[in-house]
XYZ file of C-alpha atoms in Angstrom:
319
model
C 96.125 121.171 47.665
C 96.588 122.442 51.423
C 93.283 123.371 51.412
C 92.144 119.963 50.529
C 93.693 118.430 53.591
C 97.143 117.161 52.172
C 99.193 117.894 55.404
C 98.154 115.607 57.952
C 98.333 112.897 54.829
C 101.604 114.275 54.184
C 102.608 113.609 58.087
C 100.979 110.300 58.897
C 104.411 109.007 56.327
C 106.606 110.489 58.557
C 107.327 107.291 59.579
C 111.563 105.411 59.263
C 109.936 102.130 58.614
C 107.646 103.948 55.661
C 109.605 103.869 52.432
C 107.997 107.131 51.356
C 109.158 108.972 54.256
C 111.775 110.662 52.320
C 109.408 112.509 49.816
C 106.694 113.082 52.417
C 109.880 115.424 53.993
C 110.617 116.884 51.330
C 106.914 118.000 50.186
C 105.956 119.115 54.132
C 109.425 121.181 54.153
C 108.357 123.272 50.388
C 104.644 123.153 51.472
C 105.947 124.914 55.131
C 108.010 127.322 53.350
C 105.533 128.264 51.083
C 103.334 130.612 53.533
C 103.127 130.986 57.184
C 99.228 129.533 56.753
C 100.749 127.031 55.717
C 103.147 125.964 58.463
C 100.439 126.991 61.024
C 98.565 124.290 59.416
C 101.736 121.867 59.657
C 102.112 123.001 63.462
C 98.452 122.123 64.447
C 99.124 118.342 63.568
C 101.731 115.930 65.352
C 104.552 116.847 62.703
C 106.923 118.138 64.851
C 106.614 115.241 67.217
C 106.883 113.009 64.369
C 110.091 114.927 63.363
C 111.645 114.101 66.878
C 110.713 110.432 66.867
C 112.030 110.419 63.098
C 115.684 111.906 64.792
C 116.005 109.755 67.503
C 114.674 106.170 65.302
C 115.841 106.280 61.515
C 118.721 104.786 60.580
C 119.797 106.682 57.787
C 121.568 110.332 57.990
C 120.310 111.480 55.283
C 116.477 110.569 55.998
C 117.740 112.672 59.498
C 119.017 115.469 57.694
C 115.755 115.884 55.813
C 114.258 116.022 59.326
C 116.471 118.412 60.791
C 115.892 120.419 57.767
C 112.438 120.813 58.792
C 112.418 121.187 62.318
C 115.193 124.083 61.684
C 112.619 125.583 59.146
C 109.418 125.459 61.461
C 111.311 126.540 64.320
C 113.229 130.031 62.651
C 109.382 130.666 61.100
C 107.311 131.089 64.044
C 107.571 133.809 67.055
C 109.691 133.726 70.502
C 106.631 132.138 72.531
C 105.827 129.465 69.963
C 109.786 128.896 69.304
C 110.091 127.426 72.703
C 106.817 125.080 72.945
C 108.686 123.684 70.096
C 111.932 123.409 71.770
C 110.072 121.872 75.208
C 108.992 119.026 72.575
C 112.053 118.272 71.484
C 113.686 118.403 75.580
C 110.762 115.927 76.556
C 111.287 113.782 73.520
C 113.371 110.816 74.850
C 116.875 110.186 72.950
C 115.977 113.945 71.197
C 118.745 115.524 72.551
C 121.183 112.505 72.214
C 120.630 112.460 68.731
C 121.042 116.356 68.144
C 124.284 116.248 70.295
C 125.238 113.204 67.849
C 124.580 115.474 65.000
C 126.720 118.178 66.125
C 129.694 116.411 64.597
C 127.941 115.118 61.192
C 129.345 117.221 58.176
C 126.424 118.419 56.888
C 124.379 118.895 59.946
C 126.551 120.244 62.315
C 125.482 123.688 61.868
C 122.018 123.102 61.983
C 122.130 120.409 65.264
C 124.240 122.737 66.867
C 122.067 125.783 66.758
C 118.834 124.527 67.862
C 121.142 122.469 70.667
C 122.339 126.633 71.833
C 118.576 127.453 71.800
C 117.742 125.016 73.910
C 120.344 125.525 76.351
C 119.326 128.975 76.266
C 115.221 128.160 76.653
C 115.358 124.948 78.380
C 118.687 125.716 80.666
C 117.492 123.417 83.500
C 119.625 120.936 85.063
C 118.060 118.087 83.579
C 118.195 119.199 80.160
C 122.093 120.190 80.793
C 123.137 116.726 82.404
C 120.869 114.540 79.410
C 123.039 116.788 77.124
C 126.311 116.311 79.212
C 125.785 112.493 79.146
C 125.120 112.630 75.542
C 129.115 114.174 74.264
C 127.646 117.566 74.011
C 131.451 118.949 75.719
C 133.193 116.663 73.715
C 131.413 117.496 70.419
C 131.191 121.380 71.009
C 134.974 121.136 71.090
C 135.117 118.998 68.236
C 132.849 121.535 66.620
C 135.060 124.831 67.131
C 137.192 123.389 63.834
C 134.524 123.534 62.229
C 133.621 127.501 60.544
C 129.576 127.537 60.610
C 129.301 125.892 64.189
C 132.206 127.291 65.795
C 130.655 130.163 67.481
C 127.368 127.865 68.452
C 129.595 125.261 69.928
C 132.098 128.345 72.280
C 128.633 129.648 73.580
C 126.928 126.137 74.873
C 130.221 125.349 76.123
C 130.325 128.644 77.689
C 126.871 128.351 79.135
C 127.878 124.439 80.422
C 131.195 125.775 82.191
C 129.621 128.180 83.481
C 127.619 126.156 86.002
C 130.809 125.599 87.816
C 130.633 121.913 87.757
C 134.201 120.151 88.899
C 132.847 117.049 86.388
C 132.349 119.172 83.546
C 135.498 121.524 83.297
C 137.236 117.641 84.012
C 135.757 116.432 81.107
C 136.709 119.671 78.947
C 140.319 119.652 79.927
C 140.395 116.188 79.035
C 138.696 116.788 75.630
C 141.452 119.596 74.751
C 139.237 122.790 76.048
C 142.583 124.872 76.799
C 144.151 123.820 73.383
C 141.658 124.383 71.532
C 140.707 127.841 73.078
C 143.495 129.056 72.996
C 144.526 128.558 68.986
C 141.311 130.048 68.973
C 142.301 133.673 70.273
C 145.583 133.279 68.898
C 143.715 132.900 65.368
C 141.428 135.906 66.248
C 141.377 139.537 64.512
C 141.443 141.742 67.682
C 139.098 141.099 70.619
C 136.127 139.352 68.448
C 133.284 137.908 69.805
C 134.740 134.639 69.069
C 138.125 135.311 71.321
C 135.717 136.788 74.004
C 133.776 133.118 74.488
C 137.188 131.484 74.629
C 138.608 133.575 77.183
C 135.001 133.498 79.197
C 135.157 129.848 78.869
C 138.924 129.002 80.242
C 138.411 132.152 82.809
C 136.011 129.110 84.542
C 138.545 125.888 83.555
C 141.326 128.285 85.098
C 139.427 128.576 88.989
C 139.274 125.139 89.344
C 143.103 123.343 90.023
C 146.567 124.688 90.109
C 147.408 122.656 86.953
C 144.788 123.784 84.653
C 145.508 127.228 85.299
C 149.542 126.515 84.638
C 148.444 125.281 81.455
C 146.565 128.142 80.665
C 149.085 129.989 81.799
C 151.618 128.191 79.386
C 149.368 128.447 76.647
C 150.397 132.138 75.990
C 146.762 133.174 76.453
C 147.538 136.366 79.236
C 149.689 137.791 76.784
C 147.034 138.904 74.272
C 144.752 139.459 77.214
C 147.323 142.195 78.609
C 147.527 143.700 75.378
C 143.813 143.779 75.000
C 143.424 145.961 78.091
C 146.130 148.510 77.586
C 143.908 149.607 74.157
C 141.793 152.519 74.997
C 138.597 152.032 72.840
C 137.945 148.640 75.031
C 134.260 148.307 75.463
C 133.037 147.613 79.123
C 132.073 144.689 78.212
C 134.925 143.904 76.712
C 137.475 145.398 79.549
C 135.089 143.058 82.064
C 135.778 140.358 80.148
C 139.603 139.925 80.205
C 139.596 141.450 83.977
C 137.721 138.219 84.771
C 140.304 136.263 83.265
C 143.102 137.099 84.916
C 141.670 137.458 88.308
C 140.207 133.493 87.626
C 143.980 133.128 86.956
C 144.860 134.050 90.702
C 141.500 132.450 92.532
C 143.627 128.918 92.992
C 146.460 131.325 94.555
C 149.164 133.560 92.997
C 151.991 132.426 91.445
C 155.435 134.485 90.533
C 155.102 133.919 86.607
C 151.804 135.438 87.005
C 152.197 138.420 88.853
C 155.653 138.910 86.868
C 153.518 138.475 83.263
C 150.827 141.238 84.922
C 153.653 143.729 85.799
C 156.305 143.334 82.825
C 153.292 143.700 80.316
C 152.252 147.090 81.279
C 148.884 145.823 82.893
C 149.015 147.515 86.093
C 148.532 151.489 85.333
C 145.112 149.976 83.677
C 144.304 147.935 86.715
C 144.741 151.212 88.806
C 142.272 152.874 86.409
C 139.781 150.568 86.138
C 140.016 150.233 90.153
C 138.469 153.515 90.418
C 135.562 152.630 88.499
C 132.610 151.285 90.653
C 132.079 148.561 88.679
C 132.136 144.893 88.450
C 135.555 146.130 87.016
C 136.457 147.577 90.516
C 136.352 144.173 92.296
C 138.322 141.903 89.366
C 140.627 145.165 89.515
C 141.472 145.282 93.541
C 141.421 141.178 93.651
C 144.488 141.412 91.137
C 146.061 144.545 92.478
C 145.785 142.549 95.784
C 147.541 139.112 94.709
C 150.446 141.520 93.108
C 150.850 142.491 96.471
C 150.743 139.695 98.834
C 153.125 137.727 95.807
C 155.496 141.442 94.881
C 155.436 142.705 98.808
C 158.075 145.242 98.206
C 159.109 149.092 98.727
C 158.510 149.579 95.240
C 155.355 147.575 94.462
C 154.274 149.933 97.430
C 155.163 152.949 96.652
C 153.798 152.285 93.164
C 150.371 151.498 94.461
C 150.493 154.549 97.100
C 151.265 157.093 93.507
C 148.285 155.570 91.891
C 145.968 156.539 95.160
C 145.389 152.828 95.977
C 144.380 154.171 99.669
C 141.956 156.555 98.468
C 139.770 153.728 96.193
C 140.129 151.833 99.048
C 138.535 154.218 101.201
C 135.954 155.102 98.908
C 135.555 151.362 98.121
């Protein structure tokens, strides 16, 4: 039947206003499956475009489901380098990404629209793509998203990847969409130091560097407290350690403040910060910059003398 030519008959009904659009889906997606001859054959005609037009024109969800399907199946069946012609279709597609951001927050398709939205981000992380998918919801719906258990960890790393451009508008827009709430139940709810809680805490370490009030609130929301315990545990990986240094010195960039300095020293934090100063590391400067607001907010004998037991000078000097 392939051999006979039935996939480019198959695709010229991949069409919203052709009534047998459905079935023509359905058939491409089992005949694609089938072998990867097969889907090479599908990829050397204008399905996948068709697939993006379908997205952004039909108005039924589940005739867009059926075409999600597919693109999801084509896309996870082919190598790296092909993988991200397919995904430069689907960025220069216009209303593409608008529709997968819509999708994000469909039951159904959530996990599939939010997947291929993280690959793009990933592959296509230009400033274009990021503002079309800005405009579209895509902060609003990757919060949204983190209820939800297949599309949660999809939704913390594009959100991650958006914050992390440092953009006043879009940490604005995820404080006003509930980012810090959100997040934070997040960790709370988290078995140990997951790769889950590590997102969250990546993602308000760059909300918390941007006003006095967000980081109060993230302050408020409890969040140091499991961070402190976090780094007291000696099996921390690097990675791991790095991670919740970053956080609490993005707590003090905006300036110290008593409650945090008091919340670093009554936890037990600081003999780890002394430790991990001596490491030269990314660890060594997150380490000193806290160390150092301690001191200009707990300028005392005793803060002092602390620091001087720990051989602050000597890191320094060697620093």
């Amino acid at each position: 039947m392939v051999e006979a030519g039935v996939i480019p008959v198959l695709v010229q009904f991949v069409c919203p206003k052709i009534s047998k659009s459905p079935k023509a889906l359905v058939c491409l997606r089992q005949i694609t499956r089938a072998s990867h001859a097969h889907l090479n054959k599908a990829l050397d005609t204008d399905l996948f475009r068709c697939l993006c037009a379908y997205l952004v024109t039909s108005y039924s969800q589940k005739n867009k489901s059926l075409s999600l399907s597919l693109m999801y199946s084509m896309m996870y069946s082919v190598t790296s380098e092909k993988r991200k012609d397919l995904l430069h279709k689907i960025c220069t597609h216009s209303g593409a990404i608008r529709s997968l951001v819509n999708l994000m927050t469909k039951q159904g398709d959530n996990e599939i629209s939010s997947y291929i939205m993280t690959e793009i981000l990933i592959v296509q992380n230009t400033e274009e793509v990021i503002q079309e998918a800005v405009a579209a919801g895509i902060i609003k719906n990757s919060i949204r998203c983190t209820s939800e258990a297949g599309a949660t960890d999809c939704a913390l790393q594009m959100l991650c990847m958006i914050l992390g451009k440092l953009n006043q508008e879009h940490v604005d827009d995820a404080v006003r969409f509930g980012a810090i709430d959100v997040l934070a139940k997040l960790i709370a709810q988290s078995n140990g130091f997951s790769n889950r809680a590590r997102r969250s805490l990546q993602a308000l370490s760059y909300i918390s560097q941007f006003a006095v009030n967000y980081r109060n609130k993230v302050l408020n929301s409890h969040v140091l407290t499991y961070v402190t315990t976090w780094l007291r545990i000696e099996s921390l990986q690097p990675a791991e350690a790095q991670c919740c240094l970053f956080f609490v010195y993005s707590l003090s960039i905006c300036g110290n403040n008593k409650i945090l300095v008091d919340e670093i020293i009554h936890s037990g934090m600081v003999p780890s910060l002394f430790k991990m100063a001596g490491f030269a590391s990314s660890h060594q400067v997150y380490a000193l910059g806290i160390l150092s607001g301690i001191l200009v907010e707990q300028d005392t004998g005793s803060t002092i003398h602390e620091m001087a037991r720990a051989n602050i000078i000597s890191i320094l000097v060697d620093f």
